[in-house]
Short mmCIF file of C-alpha atoms in Angstrom, two decimals:
data_model
loop_
_atom_site.label_atom_id
_atom_site.label_comp_id
_atom_site.label_asym_id
_atom_site.label_seq_id
_atom_site.Cartn_x
_atom_site.Cartn_y
_atom_site.Cartn_z
CA MET M 1 -65.69 47.10 -8.98
CA LYS M 2 -66.58 47.50 -12.50
CA ARG M 3 -63.13 46.38 -13.54
CA THR M 4 -63.35 43.12 -11.36
CA LEU M 5 -66.75 42.27 -12.92
CA LEU M 6 -65.34 42.58 -16.37
CA THR M 7 -62.41 40.32 -15.46
CA ILE M 8 -64.70 37.56 -14.08
CA LEU M 9 -66.79 37.94 -17.08
CA SER M 10 -63.99 37.59 -19.56
CA LEU M 11 -62.79 34.60 -17.68
CA LEU M 12 -66.27 33.00 -18.05
CA ILE M 13 -66.23 33.54 -21.65
CA SER M 14 -62.87 32.16 -22.12
CA PHE M 15 -63.77 29.06 -20.23
CA TYR M 16 -66.98 28.33 -22.22
CA THR M 17 -65.58 29.23 -25.65
CA GLN M 18 -62.19 27.34 -25.45
CA ALA M 19 -62.72 24.77 -22.79
CA MET M 20 -62.08 21.07 -23.41
CA SER M 21 -63.99 18.12 -22.06
CA GLU M 22 -62.49 15.12 -20.49
CA LEU M 23 -62.90 13.06 -23.51
CA GLU M 24 -61.42 15.70 -25.86
CA PHE M 25 -58.43 15.87 -23.28
CA VAL M 26 -57.77 12.15 -23.44
CA GLU M 27 -58.00 12.13 -27.20
CA ARG M 28 -55.73 14.98 -27.81
CA LEU M 29 -53.12 13.42 -25.24
CA GLN M 30 -53.21 10.16 -27.26
CA ASN M 31 -52.88 11.72 -30.54
CA THR M 32 -49.86 13.88 -29.54
CA HIS M 33 -47.86 12.57 -26.68
CA PRO M 34 -44.72 10.37 -27.79
CA PHE M 35 -45.48 7.98 -24.88
CA PHE M 36 -48.04 6.24 -27.00
CA GLU M 37 -45.90 6.05 -30.05
CA GLN M 38 -43.42 4.39 -28.12
CA LEU M 39 -45.67 1.64 -27.05
CA ASP M 40 -46.93 1.04 -30.54
CA LEU M 41 -43.33 0.70 -31.67
CA SER M 42 -42.52 -1.79 -28.78
CA LEU M 43 -45.48 -3.88 -30.05
CA GLN M 44 -44.43 -3.79 -33.43
CA ILE M 45 -40.94 -5.00 -32.43
CA LYS M 46 -42.65 -7.98 -30.74
CA GLN M 47 -44.53 -8.77 -33.97
CA VAL M 48 -41.28 -8.71 -36.10
CA GLU M 49 -39.48 -10.81 -33.65
CA LYS M 50 -42.41 -13.42 -34.11
CA GLN M 51 -41.92 -13.48 -37.78
CA GLY M 52 -38.29 -14.38 -37.17
CA THR M 53 -39.23 -17.34 -35.14
CA VAL M 54 -40.39 -19.22 -38.24
CA ALA M 55 -37.14 -18.67 -40.19
CA GLY M 56 -36.26 -22.23 -39.57
CA GLN M 57 -39.06 -23.15 -42.16
CA ASP M 58 -37.31 -21.43 -45.02
CA TRP M 59 -36.00 -23.47 -48.00
CA VAL M 60 -32.23 -23.99 -47.68
CA VAL M 61 -30.76 -24.35 -51.12
CA GLY M 62 -27.16 -25.67 -51.39
CA VAL M 63 -24.86 -26.04 -54.47
CA ASP M 64 -21.66 -28.19 -54.15
CA ALA M 65 -19.27 -28.22 -57.19
CA LYS M 66 -16.17 -30.45 -57.40
CA HIS M 67 -13.67 -31.18 -60.25
CA LYS M 68 -11.04 -34.00 -59.83
CA ASN M 69 -8.06 -34.83 -62.27
CA GLU M 70 -6.35 -38.22 -61.54
CA ASP M 71 -3.03 -39.48 -63.15
CA THR M 72 -2.93 -43.27 -62.05
CA GLU M 73 -0.23 -44.27 -64.54
CA HIS M 74 2.06 -45.57 -61.88
CA ILE M 75 -0.57 -47.00 -59.56
CA SER M 76 -0.79 -50.75 -60.20
CA SER M 77 -3.96 -51.24 -58.36
CA ILE M 78 -5.96 -49.03 -60.56
CA THR M 79 -6.32 -50.90 -63.91
CA SER M 80 -9.38 -49.49 -65.41
CA TYR M 81 -7.84 -46.00 -66.32
CA ASN M 82 -4.48 -44.11 -66.20
CA ASP M 83 -5.90 -40.63 -66.79
CA LEU M 84 -9.41 -39.46 -65.67
CA THR M 85 -11.15 -36.23 -64.67
CA THR M 86 -14.38 -36.25 -62.69
CA THR M 87 -16.82 -33.38 -62.41
CA THR M 88 -19.47 -33.32 -59.74
CA LEU M 89 -22.41 -30.84 -59.07
CA ASP M 90 -24.84 -31.39 -56.21
CA VAL M 91 -27.94 -29.15 -56.00
CA SER M 92 -30.18 -29.71 -52.98
CA ALA M 93 -33.12 -27.89 -51.22
CA THR M 94 -33.97 -28.75 -47.70
CA LYS M 95 -37.13 -27.58 -45.61
CA LYS M 96 -38.12 -28.03 -42.20
CA LEU M 97 -42.01 -28.40 -41.60
CA PHE M 98 -42.86 -27.13 -38.04
CA ASP M 99 -46.38 -28.44 -38.07
CA SER M 100 -45.10 -32.07 -38.15
CA GLY M 101 -41.53 -31.58 -37.08
CA SER M 102 -40.46 -33.46 -40.28
CA ASP M 103 -37.66 -32.68 -42.76
CA VAL M 104 -37.79 -32.70 -46.62
CA THR M 105 -34.65 -32.76 -48.79
CA LEU M 106 -34.74 -32.74 -52.70
CA LYS M 107 -31.35 -33.38 -54.33
CA HIS M 108 -29.85 -33.67 -57.82
CA THR M 109 -26.42 -35.05 -58.44
CA TRP M 110 -24.79 -34.82 -61.80
CA LYS M 111 -21.31 -36.52 -62.29
CA GLU M 112 -19.40 -36.67 -65.57
CA LYS M 113 -16.13 -38.69 -66.17
CA ASN M 114 -14.22 -38.34 -69.17
CA LYS M 115 -10.77 -39.14 -70.91
CA ASP M 116 -10.12 -42.87 -70.38
CA ILE M 117 -13.70 -43.30 -69.03
CA ASN M 118 -16.49 -41.41 -70.64
CA THR M 119 -19.67 -41.51 -68.62
CA THR M 120 -22.40 -39.30 -67.24
CA ARG M 121 -24.63 -40.12 -64.36
CA ASN M 122 -27.88 -38.04 -63.06
CA LYS M 123 -29.44 -38.83 -59.85
CA PHE M 124 -32.56 -37.46 -58.19
CA SER M 125 -33.50 -38.12 -54.71
CA LEU M 126 -36.23 -37.18 -52.25
CA ASP M 127 -35.80 -37.71 -48.48
CA TYR M 128 -38.33 -37.36 -45.75
CA THR M 129 -37.77 -37.87 -42.02
CA TYR M 130 -40.60 -37.82 -39.51
CA PRO M 131 -40.14 -37.70 -35.77
CA LEU M 132 -42.15 -40.30 -33.85
CA LEU M 133 -41.12 -39.39 -30.17
CA LEU M 134 -38.61 -36.47 -29.83
CA ASN M 135 -40.19 -33.54 -31.49
CA LYS M 136 -43.24 -35.49 -32.35
CA GLY M 137 -45.76 -33.11 -34.13
CA GLY M 138 -43.04 -30.34 -34.20
CA ILE M 139 -43.63 -29.35 -30.62
CA ASN M 140 -40.12 -28.32 -30.01
CA ASP M 141 -39.56 -26.61 -33.50
CA ARG M 142 -42.79 -24.51 -32.80
CA LEU M 143 -41.71 -23.54 -29.31
CA ASP M 144 -40.22 -20.02 -30.00
CA THR M 145 -43.34 -19.16 -32.20
CA ASP M 146 -45.75 -20.34 -29.69
CA LEU M 147 -44.02 -18.34 -26.92
CA ALA M 148 -43.89 -15.17 -29.34
CA SER M 149 -47.43 -15.43 -29.77
CA ILE M 150 -48.06 -15.46 -25.98
CA ASP M 151 -45.69 -12.75 -25.64
CA ILE M 152 -47.55 -10.61 -28.04
CA GLN M 153 -50.78 -11.14 -26.06
CA THR M 154 -49.00 -10.23 -22.90
CA SER M 155 -47.56 -7.03 -24.56
CA LEU M 156 -51.03 -5.97 -25.68
CA LEU M 157 -52.42 -6.21 -22.13
CA ASP M 158 -49.25 -4.52 -20.64
CA LYS M 159 -49.58 -1.86 -23.17
CA GLN M 160 -53.22 -1.17 -21.93
CA GLU M 161 -51.94 -1.23 -18.37
CA GLN M 162 -49.38 1.49 -19.19
CA VAL M 163 -51.69 3.48 -20.96
CA GLU M 164 -54.27 3.43 -18.25
CA ASN M 165 -51.81 4.29 -15.72
CA PHE M 166 -50.44 7.09 -17.83
CA ILE M 167 -53.93 8.47 -18.44
CA LEU M 168 -54.78 8.39 -14.86
CA GLU M 169 -51.88 10.58 -13.90
CA LYS M 170 -52.70 13.02 -16.66
CA LEU M 171 -56.43 13.08 -15.85
CA LYS M 172 -55.53 13.95 -12.24
CA LYS M 173 -53.83 17.09 -13.76
CA PHE M 174 -57.01 17.68 -15.52
CA VAL M 175 -58.97 17.59 -12.46
CA ASP M 176 -56.36 19.78 -10.65
CA LEU M 177 -57.00 22.24 -13.59
CA ALA M 178 -60.74 22.29 -13.16
CA TYR M 179 -60.18 22.72 -9.27
CA ALA M 180 -57.65 25.60 -9.97
CA GLN M 181 -60.14 27.26 -12.26
CA GLU M 182 -63.10 26.83 -9.51
CA ARG M 183 -60.45 28.09 -6.85
CA GLN M 184 -59.72 31.31 -8.82
CA LEU M 185 -63.36 32.04 -9.25
CA ILE M 186 -63.97 31.76 -5.61
CA ASN M 187 -61.19 34.25 -4.84
CA GLU M 188 -62.22 36.43 -7.53
CA GLN M 189 -65.62 36.54 -5.91
CA ARG M 190 -64.16 37.10 -2.49
CA LEU M 191 -61.88 39.95 -3.76
CA ARG M 192 -65.06 41.60 -5.27
CA LEU M 193 -67.00 41.28 -1.99
CA ALA M 194 -63.91 42.71 -0.05
CA ASP M 195 -63.82 45.53 -2.50
CA GLN M 196 -67.48 46.32 -2.23
CA GLU M 197 -67.25 46.21 1.63
CA LEU M 198 -64.07 48.52 1.63
CA LYS M 199 -65.95 51.17 -0.58
CA LEU M 200 -68.99 50.95 1.80
CA VAL M 201 -66.96 51.32 4.89
CA LYS M 202 -64.90 54.26 3.50
CA ASN M 203 -68.10 55.96 2.74
CA LYS M 204 -69.33 55.41 6.20
CA PHE M 205 -66.20 56.64 7.62
CA ALA M 206 -66.34 59.79 5.52
CA ALA M 207 -69.91 60.12 6.94
CA SER M 208 -68.51 59.70 10.62
CA VAL M 209 -70.71 56.56 11.02
CA VAL M 210 -67.79 54.07 11.57
CA ASP M 211 -64.43 54.31 13.20
CA ARG M 212 -61.09 54.33 11.56
CA VAL M 213 -60.38 50.81 12.81
CA ASP M 214 -63.23 49.50 10.74
CA VAL M 215 -61.58 50.87 7.47
CA LEU M 216 -58.22 49.35 8.40
CA LEU M 217 -59.93 46.01 9.10
CA GLN M 218 -61.50 46.02 5.77
CA GLU M 219 -58.37 47.36 3.95
CA ASP M 220 -56.52 44.25 5.56
CA ALA M 221 -59.31 41.90 4.31
CA TYR M 222 -59.18 43.39 0.93
CA GLN M 223 -55.27 42.83 0.65
CA SER M 224 -55.65 39.38 1.99
CA ALA M 225 -58.34 38.58 -0.60
CA LYS M 226 -56.05 40.09 -3.40
CA GLN M 227 -53.17 38.00 -2.20
CA GLN M 228 -55.16 34.81 -2.29
CA ARG M 229 -56.40 35.70 -5.81
CA LEU M 230 -52.88 36.32 -7.09
CA GLN M 231 -51.82 33.01 -5.50
CA ALA M 232 -54.80 31.15 -7.27
CA GLN M 233 -53.96 33.04 -10.57
CA GLN M 234 -50.32 31.79 -10.23
CA ASP M 235 -51.22 28.23 -9.46
CA LEU M 236 -53.73 28.26 -12.34
CA LEU M 237 -51.40 29.92 -15.02
CA LEU M 238 -48.59 27.29 -14.03
CA LEU M 239 -50.75 24.49 -14.48
CA ARG M 240 -52.12 25.64 -17.67
CA HIS M 241 -48.77 25.98 -19.13
CA GLU M 242 -47.87 22.55 -18.05
CA ILE M 243 -51.06 21.02 -19.65
CA ALA M 244 -50.48 23.15 -22.72
CA ILE M 245 -46.97 21.56 -23.09
CA ILE M 246 -48.26 18.04 -22.53
CA LEU M 247 -50.99 18.41 -25.19
CA ASP M 248 -48.99 20.63 -27.49
CA ILE M 249 -51.59 23.42 -27.72
CA ASP M 250 -51.68 27.08 -27.15
CA VAL M 251 -51.81 28.01 -23.17
CA ASN M 252 -55.08 29.81 -23.77
CA LYS M 253 -56.83 26.66 -24.82
CA ALA M 254 -55.77 24.80 -21.66
CA VAL M 255 -59.11 25.20 -19.97
CA ALA M 256 -61.07 22.30 -18.52
CA GLU M 257 -64.79 22.01 -19.12
CA PHE M 258 -65.47 19.64 -16.33
CA ASP M 259 -68.30 19.41 -13.63
CA LEU M 260 -66.11 19.17 -10.35
CA TYR M 261 -69.16 18.36 -8.35
CA LYS M 262 -70.60 15.71 -10.67
CA PRO M 263 -71.56 12.52 -8.64
CA TYR M 264 -70.79 9.00 -10.08
CA LYS M 265 -72.68 5.84 -9.51
CA LEU M 266 -70.17 3.02 -8.99
CA SER M 267 -71.01 -0.44 -10.11
CA GLY M 268 -72.79 -2.65 -7.60
CA ASN M 269 -71.50 -5.95 -9.12
CA ASN M 270 -69.77 -8.43 -6.84
CA LEU M 271 -66.44 -6.84 -6.90
CA LYS M 272 -64.22 -9.81 -5.99
CA GLN M 273 -65.81 -11.90 -8.80
CA TYR M 274 -65.58 -8.94 -11.25
CA LEU M 275 -61.64 -8.63 -10.52
CA LEU M 276 -61.11 -12.43 -10.79
CA LEU M 277 -62.68 -12.48 -14.31
CA ASN M 278 -61.66 -8.92 -15.56
CA ALA M 279 -58.37 -7.65 -13.95
CA ARG M 280 -55.94 -7.01 -16.51
CA VAL M 281 -53.06 -7.79 -14.09
CA LEU M 282 -54.39 -11.26 -13.32
CA LYS M 283 -54.85 -11.86 -17.19
CA ILE M 284 -51.18 -11.12 -17.68
CA THR M 285 -50.16 -13.50 -14.99
CA ASP M 286 -52.41 -16.13 -16.64
CA LEU M 287 -50.41 -15.64 -20.02
CA ASN M 288 -47.07 -16.02 -18.11
CA LYS M 289 -48.60 -19.25 -16.80
CA ASN M 290 -49.35 -20.40 -20.39
CA THR M 291 -45.82 -19.56 -21.33
CA LEU M 292 -44.43 -21.73 -18.59
CA GLN M 293 -46.87 -24.54 -19.50
CA ARG M 294 -45.88 -24.45 -22.99
CA GLN M 295 -42.15 -24.65 -22.17
CA LEU M 296 -43.00 -27.53 -19.95
CA LYS M 297 -44.50 -29.49 -22.86
CA SER M 298 -41.18 -29.13 -24.77
CA PHE M 299 -38.97 -30.02 -21.78
CA LYS M 300 -40.95 -33.20 -21.04
CA ASN M 301 -40.78 -34.03 -24.79
CA GLU M 302 -36.91 -33.45 -24.79
CA SER M 303 -36.70 -36.43 -22.45
CA GLN M 304 -38.17 -38.80 -25.12
CA ALA M 305 -35.94 -40.86 -27.23
CA GLN M 306 -35.32 -39.91 -30.67
CA LEU M 307 -37.12 -42.16 -32.98
CA ASP M 308 -37.36 -41.10 -36.60
CA LEU M 309 -39.12 -42.58 -39.55
CA SER M 310 -37.04 -42.14 -42.71
CA LEU M 311 -38.42 -42.47 -46.22
CA GLY M 312 -36.39 -42.13 -49.53
CA LEU M 313 -36.94 -42.24 -53.17
CA VAL M 314 -34.18 -42.27 -55.59
CA SER M 315 -34.09 -42.21 -59.49
CA GLU M 316 -30.66 -42.65 -61.14
CA GLY M 317 -29.41 -43.19 -64.61
CA GLU M 318 -25.98 -43.53 -66.32
CA SER M 319 -24.88 -43.31 -69.98
CA VAL M 320 -22.23 -42.11 -72.12
CA ASN M 321 -24.28 -38.84 -72.79
CA HIS M 322 -26.22 -36.61 -70.64
CA SER M 323 -29.67 -36.96 -72.35
CA ASP M 324 -29.63 -40.82 -72.14
CA SER M 325 -28.71 -40.56 -68.37
CA LEU M 326 -31.88 -38.51 -67.96
CA ASN M 327 -34.14 -40.44 -69.93
CA ASN M 328 -33.17 -43.88 -68.70
CA GLN M 329 -33.69 -43.85 -64.93
CA SER M 330 -33.63 -46.66 -62.42
CA PRO M 331 -35.94 -46.15 -59.48
CA THR M 332 -34.97 -46.98 -55.79
CA TRP M 333 -36.94 -46.57 -52.44
CA ASN M 334 -35.93 -47.09 -48.96
CA ILE M 335 -37.65 -46.92 -45.64
CA GLY M 336 -35.94 -46.94 -42.08
CA LEU M 337 -35.95 -46.19 -38.43
CA GLY M 338 -33.51 -44.51 -36.38
CA LEU M 339 -33.26 -44.73 -32.71
CA SER M 340 -31.15 -42.72 -30.15
CA TYR M 341 -31.51 -42.04 -26.47
CA PRO M 342 -29.50 -39.91 -23.91
CA ILE M 343 -28.79 -41.91 -20.87
CA GLY M 344 -29.83 -40.02 -17.79
CA GLY M 345 -31.64 -37.01 -19.33
CA THR M 346 -30.20 -34.70 -16.60
CA LYS M 347 -30.90 -31.50 -18.37
CA SER M 348 -34.52 -32.37 -19.33
CA LYS M 349 -35.20 -33.43 -15.84
CA SER M 350 -33.64 -30.19 -14.45
CA ASN M 351 -35.66 -28.01 -16.88
CA VAL M 352 -38.83 -29.74 -16.03
CA GLU M 353 -38.58 -29.62 -12.40
CA LYS M 354 -37.58 -25.95 -12.38
CA THR M 355 -40.59 -25.09 -14.64
CA GLN M 356 -43.02 -27.01 -12.41
CA ILE M 357 -41.75 -24.97 -9.30
CA LYS M 358 -42.08 -21.82 -11.31
CA LEU M 359 -45.66 -22.59 -12.10
CA THR M 360 -46.31 -23.12 -8.41
CA GLN M 361 -44.55 -19.80 -7.63
CA LEU M 362 -46.75 -18.12 -10.21
CA ARG M 363 -49.95 -19.45 -8.63
CA ALA M 364 -48.87 -17.83 -5.24
CA LYS M 365 -48.00 -14.61 -7.20
CA LYS M 366 -51.55 -14.49 -8.77
CA GLN M 367 -53.18 -14.82 -5.21
CA GLU M 368 -50.96 -11.95 -3.86
CA GLN M 369 -51.78 -9.76 -7.05
CA PHE M 370 -55.56 -10.52 -6.49
CA LEU M 371 -55.42 -9.59 -2.89
CA ASN M 372 -53.66 -6.41 -3.75
CA ILE M 373 -56.11 -5.11 -6.43
CA HIS M 374 -59.13 -6.25 -4.31
CA THR M 375 -57.91 -4.41 -1.27
CA GLN M 376 -56.99 -1.13 -3.46
CA ALA M 377 -60.36 -1.35 -5.30
CA THR M 378 -62.48 -1.83 -1.97
CA LEU M 379 -60.46 1.08 -0.37
CA PHE M 380 -61.06 3.42 -3.32
CA LYS M 381 -64.67 2.49 -3.53
CA GLU M 382 -65.38 3.19 0.00
CA LYS M 383 -63.17 6.36 -0.05
CA THR M 384 -65.35 7.53 -2.92
CA LYS M 385 -68.51 6.95 -0.99
CA LEU M 386 -67.24 8.79 2.21
CA LEU M 387 -66.01 11.74 0.11
CA LEU M 388 -69.48 11.94 -1.53
CA GLN M 389 -70.94 12.26 2.03
CA MET M 390 -68.49 14.90 2.77
CA LEU M 391 -69.63 16.81 -0.32
CA ALA M 392 -73.15 16.79 1.13
CA SER M 393 -71.78 18.03 4.32
CA ASN M 394 -69.76 20.61 2.70
CA LYS M 395 -72.74 22.07 0.94
CA VAL M 396 -74.52 22.34 4.13
CA GLN M 397 -71.59 24.27 5.55
CA ILE M 398 -71.73 26.58 2.68
CA ASN M 399 -75.32 27.37 3.27
CA ILE M 400 -74.76 27.84 7.15
CA ALA M 401 -71.85 30.19 6.29
CA LYS M 402 -73.87 32.38 3.71
CA SER M 403 -76.53 32.74 6.33
CA ARG M 404 -74.06 33.63 9.01
CA THR M 405 -72.55 36.13 6.67
CA ALA M 406 -75.91 37.76 5.92
CA GLU M 407 -76.79 38.04 9.69
CA GLU M 408 -73.51 39.53 10.57
CA ARG M 409 -73.82 42.07 7.83
CA ASP M 410 -77.39 43.03 8.90
CA ARG M 411 -76.10 43.55 12.52
CA TYR M 412 -73.40 45.50 11.46
CA THR M 413 -75.43 47.71 9.16
CA ASN M 414 -77.97 48.18 12.20
CA GLY M 415 -74.97 49.07 14.46
CA ASN M 416 -75.29 45.98 16.59
CA GLY M 417 -72.23 44.19 15.21
CA GLU M 418 -68.42 44.79 14.50
CA ALA M 419 -66.58 44.82 11.18
CA SER M 420 -64.39 42.05 12.27
CA PHE M 421 -67.48 39.74 12.80
CA VAL M 422 -68.45 40.44 9.20
CA ILE M 423 -64.96 39.84 7.66
CA SER M 424 -64.71 36.61 9.68
CA ALA M 425 -68.11 35.34 8.37
CA GLN M 426 -67.07 36.36 4.81
CA ASN M 427 -63.78 34.51 5.22
CA ASN M 428 -65.60 31.55 6.60
CA GLU M 429 -67.89 31.45 3.77
CA GLN M 430 -65.06 31.49 1.36
CA ASN M 431 -63.30 28.74 3.21
CA ALA M 432 -66.35 26.67 3.08
CA GLN M 433 -66.65 27.12 -0.58
CA LEU M 434 -62.75 26.24 -1.16
CA GLY M 435 -63.27 23.18 1.32
CA TYR M 436 -66.26 22.11 -1.00
CA ALA M 437 -64.00 22.50 -4.07
CA GLN M 438 -61.16 20.72 -2.48
CA THR M 439 -63.29 17.78 -1.41
CA ALA M 440 -64.79 17.62 -4.95
CA GLN M 441 -61.26 17.28 -6.13
CA LYS M 442 -60.29 14.47 -3.96
CA TYR M 443 -63.67 12.99 -4.94
CA GLN M 444 -63.08 13.01 -8.65
CA LYS M 445 -59.55 11.74 -8.27
CA SER M 446 -60.86 9.00 -6.24
CA VAL M 447 -63.26 7.89 -9.02
CA LEU M 448 -60.46 7.96 -11.41
CA GLU M 449 -58.34 5.62 -9.20
CA TYR M 450 -61.11 3.43 -8.72
CA LYS M 451 -61.84 3.04 -12.39
CA ALA M 452 -58.24 2.37 -13.10
CA THR M 453 -57.88 -0.36 -10.43
CA VAL M 454 -60.84 -2.16 -11.93
CA ASP M 455 -59.70 -1.51 -15.40
CA GLN M 456 -62.51 0.76 -16.48
CA LEU M 457 -60.79 3.96 -17.03
CA VAL M 458 -59.70 3.01 -20.62
CA GLN M 459 -61.56 0.67 -22.71
#
């Protein structure tokens, strides 16, 4: 008996000195498990991909150099020269402006002729093209960037959803650990009681107060209690090892500080309205809708005619030497419109029609998603309420079982009862306590599932 009491005392001391709370469990999980690092890296990839969508706005610098040597001595149509070398160097810089859809090109051309003709020409030009219909305002140029921005928002919500589902499953393990601890304590208590009863019966048998069959009944009850305690120990130890590996901690620290019987007050808000406004799954669907609507804008714009306004400014000078050709420049400007239109527009019409169908399909999907989460949340809420009532009933059962055990023990002590009745009452009391703990385990898991369904488990 003394040894059993010391075992229980050591367990209690271990629980209180090394136990971790639910919050500490979640924090440790988030800080150590590679699952969360993978999600963070996936989000980083999305952000890097968005940066790549604006690559079209980079300045594009070009250099084109040519050298030509002409011998026209035997070509009668060319009378101005017989021998000529021409060197040309073109340097240009072009940039796309996504905010307006326009193009800007800066260009410098240097051309030098020598031998029979000696002249140098320097030409500077600035060309600007602005779309008036197709790609007006850069709507098509910005498509990939806008979609990438929506994709990042979607990924953030999806990350939260995955984190919540992952933490939900691990917190269920945490609740299982709290239940396993409670179960072991109940079985330790039953074993201690069976040991006490066995010693008492043996003393009575030695005094010829009871029969041998009573001793055998108590020995059987003791062995049964011992087996149940060993099974509880095994289940607890395996669970502690599993959680220790998940959290990367010593197995001795895998102890839950958790009130298995703690009641929760669930929100009394209008569940339907709350889900419509806050459900993460519905928000993700809304972002998917934004993606399709943004694509639809570009598809509709692609059916427009290409009407571009072109503006150009040129400054050009020519002289026998380089410096004079730079100092003496003649300006020229131009303005124009360019129009082209694809007859039929089959591709753009197909894209528009397909996207509109997808939007209609997405509306139906959102309605289905809402029905599913509303159903799940309602069921978990009602289940939690019923389990709370069952906990109250279990508590009454425990009190009844304890009273019955006390009555049967008094009757047996007074010689009016049988040992089997006492053992049965004690087993019934143990079962009532285990039933209470099992109901509490189901209740806590149901609370977690409800919180996860309404997106309140992880904020």
